[in-house]
Amino acid sequence: GENVEQHPSTLSVQEGDSAVIKCTYSDSASNYFPWYKQELGKRPQLIIDIRSNVGEKKDQRIAVTLNKTAKHFSLHITETQPEDSAVYFCAASINTGNQFYFGTGTSLTVIP
Amino acid sequence: GAVVSQHPSWVICKSGTSVKIECRSLDFQATTMFWYRQFPKQSLMLMATSNEGSKATYEQGVEKDKFLINHASLTLSTLTVTSAHPEDSSFYICSARGTSGVTDTQYFGPGTRLTVL
């Protein structure tokens, strides 16, 4: 089955700096890669996703890049703000309707 | 759009009792719903996948007789933890997936924190 690895497990940045979280996957058939943000005690919320026919996608301060050859994808947050502090999970799936394989999460702290 | 609700948000029960958790898609029809379990500071562990009108598919190691899942309609799935024990205490989260457009991915409910005494 699919194996998704996520790094780093914890990340601290100064407010205004950029944060990068990286994930790798093992199954070359995976073609859908969502990213979720989870604040303490709350639900995971979809913040951005990318499909395998696209190499990069951007939404304001958030961007995701995908390298299918290397089987890795990354989340980039620019101009970080304290409210970006949360746990971020990447996931990989074969199509959107199938099981999502989640990474182990990255706890991001943005220091004011 | 794409709102998923879950009820109750928290529940405390005695060991040996059963607890039912509801997951509803409020503004879209969910052909597939997923049930996860999450331990503190850990990732989401998929328990089972359910499609409307059919039996749930359980992940390896998840007891189907203990965690009963019913997906009776396109907007409702329920998870019943039968004969709950303290080790079943956890955060249970459902997700729902629609069939097209913005709902064609998984949206999560707010979770249910179960504490078994």
mmCIF file of C-alpha atoms in Angstrom:
data_model
loop_
_atom_site.group_PDB
_atom_site.id
_atom_site.type_symbol
_atom_site.label_atom_id
_atom_site.label_comp_id
_atom_site.label_asym_id
_atom_site.label_seq_id
_atom_site.Cartn_x
_atom_site.Cartn_y
_atom_site.Cartn_z
ATOM 1 C CA GLY A 1 0.000 0.000 0.000
ATOM 2 C CA GLU A 2 0.860 3.663 -0.080
ATOM 3 C CA ASN A 3 3.333 5.065 2.446
ATOM 4 C CA VAL A 4 3.458 8.811 3.054
ATOM 5 C CA GLU A 5 6.303 10.357 4.985
ATOM 6 C CA GLN A 6 6.231 13.930 6.235
ATOM 7 C CA HIS A 7 9.012 16.192 7.484
ATOM 8 C CA PRO A 8 9.708 17.969 9.697
ATOM 9 C CA SER A 9 7.568 16.850 12.616
ATOM 10 C CA THR A 10 7.922 20.259 14.259
ATOM 11 C CA LEU A 11 8.742 23.614 12.742
ATOM 12 C CA SER A 12 9.152 27.030 14.337
ATOM 13 C CA VAL A 13 9.447 30.198 12.275
ATOM 14 C CA GLN A 14 9.427 33.889 12.967
ATOM 15 C CA GLU A 15 6.365 35.801 11.917
ATOM 16 C CA GLY A 16 6.758 36.958 8.343
ATOM 17 C CA ASP A 17 9.164 34.187 7.369
ATOM 18 C CA SER A 18 8.292 31.296 5.073
ATOM 19 C CA ALA A 19 7.554 27.725 6.140
ATOM 20 C CA VAL A 20 8.054 24.633 4.014
ATOM 21 C CA ILE A 21 6.725 21.170 4.796
ATOM 22 C CA LYS A 22 7.729 18.205 2.660
ATOM 23 C CA CYS A 23 6.059 14.877 1.978
ATOM 24 C CA THR A 24 7.077 11.835 -0.019
ATOM 25 C CA TYR A 25 4.888 9.021 -1.239
ATOM 26 C CA SER A 26 5.623 5.530 -2.481
ATOM 27 C CA ASP A 27 2.822 4.579 -4.863
ATOM 28 C CA SER A 28 3.295 6.055 -8.319
ATOM 29 C CA ALA A 29 -0.430 5.516 -8.950
ATOM 30 C CA SER A 30 -1.325 8.217 -6.413
ATOM 31 C CA ASN A 31 -2.668 11.227 -8.244
ATOM 32 C CA TYR A 32 -4.354 13.433 -5.675
ATOM 33 C CA PHE A 33 -2.550 15.262 -2.863
ATOM 34 C CA PRO A 34 -4.511 17.353 -0.346
ATOM 35 C CA TRP A 35 -3.150 19.321 2.575
ATOM 36 C CA TYR A 36 -5.074 19.789 5.812
ATOM 37 C CA LYS A 37 -4.620 22.209 8.705
ATOM 38 C CA GLN A 38 -5.745 21.093 12.140
ATOM 39 C CA GLU A 39 -5.898 23.403 15.116
ATOM 40 C CA LEU A 40 -5.895 21.891 18.585
ATOM 41 C CA GLY A 41 -9.117 20.034 19.299
ATOM 42 C CA LYS A 42 -10.653 20.962 15.957
ATOM 43 C CA ARG A 43 -11.332 19.294 12.666
ATOM 44 C CA PRO A 44 -8.765 19.019 9.880
ATOM 45 C CA GLN A 45 -9.558 21.648 7.258
ATOM 46 C CA LEU A 46 -8.586 21.370 3.621
ATOM 47 C CA ILE A 47 -6.326 24.289 2.747
ATOM 48 C CA ILE A 48 -5.091 23.332 -0.698
ATOM 49 C CA ASP A 49 -4.885 20.308 -2.955
ATOM 50 C CA ILE A 50 -3.126 19.359 -6.158
ATOM 51 C CA ARG A 51 -3.674 16.728 -8.789
ATOM 52 C CA SER A 52 -0.936 14.902 -10.620
ATOM 53 C CA ASN A 53 -1.498 16.692 -13.902
ATOM 54 C CA VAL A 54 -0.331 19.950 -12.311
ATOM 55 C CA GLY A 55 3.121 20.793 -10.978
ATOM 56 C CA GLU A 56 2.244 23.752 -8.817
ATOM 57 C CA LYS A 57 -0.809 25.432 -7.355
ATOM 58 C CA LYS A 58 -1.053 28.658 -5.415
ATOM 59 C CA ASP A 59 -3.728 30.249 -3.274
ATOM 60 C CA GLN A 60 -2.687 33.571 -1.759
ATOM 61 C CA ARG A 61 0.062 32.815 0.785
ATOM 62 C CA ILE A 62 -0.149 29.052 0.330
ATOM 63 C CA ALA A 63 1.358 27.046 -2.487
ATOM 64 C CA VAL A 64 1.905 23.378 -3.167
ATOM 65 C CA THR A 65 4.451 21.873 -5.542
ATOM 66 C CA LEU A 66 4.488 18.341 -6.873
ATOM 67 C CA ASN A 67 7.367 16.372 -8.365
ATOM 68 C CA LYS A 68 5.892 13.162 -9.769
ATOM 69 C CA THR A 69 9.232 11.772 -10.836
ATOM 70 C CA ALA A 70 10.690 12.053 -7.373
ATOM 71 C CA LYS A 71 7.346 11.292 -5.721
ATOM 72 C CA HIS A 72 7.390 14.233 -3.409
ATOM 73 C CA PHE A 73 5.225 17.262 -2.792
ATOM 74 C CA SER A 74 5.638 20.281 -0.582
ATOM 75 C CA LEU A 75 3.555 22.937 1.130
ATOM 76 C CA HIS A 76 4.885 26.480 1.139
ATOM 77 C CA ILE A 77 3.470 29.173 3.402
ATOM 78 C CA THR A 78 4.803 32.674 2.858
ATOM 79 C CA GLU A 79 4.568 35.694 5.146
ATOM 80 C CA THR A 80 3.586 33.474 8.049
ATOM 81 C CA GLN A 81 1.269 34.796 10.721
ATOM 82 C CA PRO A 82 0.604 33.560 14.283
ATOM 83 C CA GLU A 83 -2.767 32.195 13.159
ATOM 84 C CA ASP A 84 -0.924 29.831 10.824
ATOM 85 C CA SER A 85 0.212 27.933 13.925
ATOM 86 C CA ALA A 86 -1.370 24.473 13.749
ATOM 87 C CA VAL A 87 -0.656 20.896 12.755
ATOM 88 C CA TYR A 88 -0.487 20.329 9.011
ATOM 89 C CA PHE A 89 -1.120 16.952 7.399
ATOM 90 C CA CYS A 90 -0.353 15.931 3.862
ATOM 91 C CA ALA A 91 -2.127 13.049 2.190
ATOM 92 C CA ALA A 92 -1.951 11.007 -0.978
ATOM 93 C CA SER A 93 -4.688 9.135 -2.756
ATOM 94 C CA ILE A 94 -5.516 7.331 -5.960
ATOM 95 C CA ASN A 95 -8.329 9.611 -7.062
ATOM 96 C CA THR A 96 -10.356 11.669 -4.640
ATOM 97 C CA GLY A 97 -12.844 8.963 -3.794
ATOM 98 C CA ASN A 98 -10.425 6.444 -2.432
ATOM 99 C CA GLN A 99 -8.654 6.139 0.876
ATOM 100 C CA PHE A 100 -6.392 9.010 1.842
ATOM 101 C CA TYR A 101 -3.018 8.031 3.219
ATOM 102 C CA PHE A 102 -1.964 10.691 5.695
ATOM 103 C CA GLY A 103 1.464 11.843 6.698
ATOM 104 C CA THR A 104 2.381 11.965 10.362
ATOM 105 C CA GLY A 105 1.824 15.704 10.658
ATOM 106 C CA THR A 106 3.933 18.811 11.171
ATOM 107 C CA SER A 107 3.366 21.050 14.160
ATOM 108 C CA LEU A 108 4.019 24.596 12.953
ATOM 109 C CA THR A 109 4.587 27.396 15.428
ATOM 110 C CA VAL A 110 4.810 30.967 14.195
ATOM 111 C CA ILE A 111 6.564 33.146 16.728
ATOM 112 C CA PRO A 112 5.269 36.731 16.878
ATOM 113 C CA GLY B 1 -20.550 24.660 1.026
ATOM 114 C CA ALA B 2 -19.165 21.236 1.979
ATOM 115 C CA VAL B 3 -20.067 21.294 5.667
ATOM 116 C CA VAL B 4 -19.941 18.139 7.747
ATOM 117 C CA SER B 5 -21.408 17.950 11.221
ATOM 118 C CA GLN B 6 -20.826 15.378 13.910
ATOM 119 C CA HIS B 7 -22.805 14.641 17.033
ATOM 120 C CA PRO B 8 -22.141 14.515 19.892
ATOM 121 C CA SER B 9 -19.009 16.618 20.164
ATOM 122 C CA TRP B 10 -18.041 14.813 23.326
ATOM 123 C CA VAL B 11 -19.395 11.921 25.348
ATOM 124 C CA ILE B 12 -18.483 10.242 28.610
ATOM 125 C CA CYS B 13 -19.797 6.754 29.232
ATOM 126 C CA LYS B 14 -19.343 3.833 31.558
ATOM 127 C CA SER B 15 -17.400 0.773 30.545
ATOM 128 C CA GLY B 16 -19.617 -1.802 28.852
ATOM 129 C CA THR B 17 -22.103 0.639 27.382
ATOM 130 C CA SER B 18 -22.552 1.487 23.708
ATOM 131 C CA VAL B 19 -22.145 4.907 22.145
ATOM 132 C CA LYS B 20 -23.488 6.113 18.811
ATOM 133 C CA ILE B 21 -21.821 8.908 16.876
ATOM 134 C CA GLU B 22 -23.556 10.597 13.937
ATOM 135 C CA CYS B 23 -21.899 12.166 10.927
ATOM 136 C CA ARG B 24 -23.935 14.321 8.554
ATOM 137 C CA SER B 25 -23.144 16.115 5.344
ATOM 138 C CA LEU B 26 -25.234 19.275 5.585
ATOM 139 C CA ASP B 27 -25.147 20.755 2.116
ATOM 140 C CA PHE B 28 -24.104 17.967 -0.194
ATOM 141 C CA GLN B 29 -24.747 14.319 -0.787
ATOM 142 C CA ALA B 30 -21.950 12.130 0.484
ATOM 143 C CA THR B 31 -21.571 8.956 -1.472
ATOM 144 C CA THR B 32 -18.645 7.925 0.688
ATOM 145 C CA MET B 33 -17.932 8.552 4.336
ATOM 146 C CA PHE B 34 -14.797 7.678 6.256
ATOM 147 C CA TRP B 35 -14.301 7.127 9.961
ATOM 148 C CA TYR B 36 -10.998 7.952 11.596
ATOM 149 C CA ARG B 37 -9.538 7.667 15.025
ATOM 150 C CA GLN B 38 -6.949 10.131 16.250
ATOM 151 C CA PHE B 39 -4.789 9.814 19.335
ATOM 152 C CA PRO B 40 -3.211 12.917 20.918
ATOM 153 C CA LYS B 41 -0.478 14.442 18.777
ATOM 154 C CA GLN B 42 -0.816 11.702 16.192
ATOM 155 C CA SER B 43 -2.085 11.396 12.678
ATOM 156 C CA LEU B 44 -5.461 10.240 11.487
ATOM 157 C CA MET B 45 -5.947 6.488 11.475
ATOM 158 C CA LEU B 46 -8.563 5.261 9.043
ATOM 159 C CA MET B 47 -10.954 2.797 10.655
ATOM 160 C CA ALA B 48 -13.429 2.142 7.878
ATOM 161 C CA THR B 49 -14.893 3.371 4.637
ATOM 162 C CA SER B 50 -18.614 3.300 4.040
ATOM 163 C CA ASN B 51 -20.595 3.802 0.892
ATOM 164 C CA GLU B 52 -24.273 4.600 1.011
ATOM 165 C CA GLY B 53 -26.398 1.485 0.969
ATOM 166 C CA SER B 54 -23.573 -1.008 1.274
ATOM 167 C CA LYS B 55 -21.518 -2.597 4.006
ATOM 168 C CA ALA B 56 -18.539 -0.728 5.362
ATOM 169 C CA THR B 57 -15.007 -1.775 4.521
ATOM 170 C CA TYR B 58 -12.915 -2.030 7.650
ATOM 171 C CA GLU B 59 -9.170 -1.536 7.871
ATOM 172 C CA GLN B 60 -7.012 -4.339 9.118
ATOM 173 C CA GLY B 61 -7.095 -4.620 12.880
ATOM 174 C CA VAL B 62 -10.423 -2.820 13.309
ATOM 175 C CA GLU B 63 -13.111 -5.047 14.790
ATOM 176 C CA LYS B 64 -16.266 -4.678 12.723
ATOM 177 C CA ASP B 65 -18.437 -6.171 15.467
ATOM 178 C CA LYS B 66 -17.175 -3.596 17.913
ATOM 179 C CA PHE B 67 -17.325 -0.565 15.656
ATOM 180 C CA LEU B 68 -20.631 -0.791 13.824
ATOM 181 C CA ILE B 69 -21.019 1.520 10.884
ATOM 182 C CA ASN B 70 -24.248 2.324 9.105
ATOM 183 C CA HIS B 71 -24.509 4.597 6.074
ATOM 184 C CA ALA B 72 -28.237 4.558 5.555
ATOM 185 C CA SER B 73 -28.589 7.709 3.500
ATOM 186 C CA LEU B 74 -26.535 10.035 1.358
ATOM 187 C CA THR B 75 -26.264 12.509 4.225
ATOM 188 C CA LEU B 76 -25.888 10.341 7.321
ATOM 189 C CA SER B 77 -23.461 7.759 8.606
ATOM 190 C CA THR B 78 -23.299 6.450 12.146
ATOM 191 C CA LEU B 79 -20.542 4.786 14.137
ATOM 192 C CA THR B 80 -21.568 2.756 17.171
ATOM 193 C CA VAL B 81 -18.886 1.760 19.636
ATOM 194 C CA THR B 82 -20.313 -1.336 21.282
ATOM 195 C CA SER B 83 -19.382 -2.462 24.782
ATOM 196 C CA ALA B 84 -16.962 0.410 25.114
ATOM 197 C CA HIS B 85 -13.858 0.036 27.265
ATOM 198 C CA PRO B 86 -11.352 2.627 28.486
ATOM 199 C CA GLU B 87 -8.968 1.758 25.653
ATOM 200 C CA ASP B 88 -11.638 2.933 23.203
ATOM 201 C CA SER B 89 -11.295 6.464 24.557
ATOM 202 C CA SER B 90 -10.158 8.610 21.670
ATOM 203 C CA PHE B 91 -11.051 11.382 19.248
ATOM 204 C CA TYR B 92 -13.250 10.001 16.477
ATOM 205 C CA ILE B 93 -13.558 12.014 13.279
ATOM 206 C CA CYS B 94 -15.657 11.349 10.227
ATOM 207 C CA SER B 95 -15.189 12.727 6.759
ATOM 208 C CA ALA B 96 -17.554 12.866 3.843
ATOM 209 C CA ARG B 97 -16.937 13.021 0.144
ATOM 210 C CA GLY B 98 -19.297 14.249 -2.521
ATOM 211 C CA THR B 99 -19.315 13.389 -6.172
ATOM 212 C CA SER B 100 -18.465 16.483 -8.112
ATOM 213 C CA GLY B 101 -16.913 19.885 -8.071
ATOM 214 C CA VAL B 102 -15.908 21.353 -4.737
ATOM 215 C CA THR B 103 -17.230 18.376 -2.807
ATOM 216 C CA ASP B 104 -15.125 15.882 -4.711
ATOM 217 C CA THR B 105 -12.710 15.446 -1.834
ATOM 218 C CA GLN B 106 -12.930 14.669 1.855
ATOM 219 C CA TYR B 107 -14.347 17.188 4.289
ATOM 220 C CA PHE B 108 -14.066 16.466 7.972
ATOM 221 C CA GLY B 109 -16.552 16.688 10.790
ATOM 222 C CA PRO B 110 -15.570 18.451 14.014
ATOM 223 C CA GLY B 111 -14.866 15.188 15.792
ATOM 224 C CA THR B 112 -16.249 13.420 18.855
ATOM 225 C CA ARG B 113 -14.175 12.996 21.961
ATOM 226 C CA LEU B 114 -15.116 9.730 23.632
ATOM 227 C CA THR B 115 -14.104 9.050 27.211
ATOM 228 C CA VAL B 116 -14.890 5.649 28.651
ATOM 229 C CA LEU B 117 -14.695 5.408 32.424
#
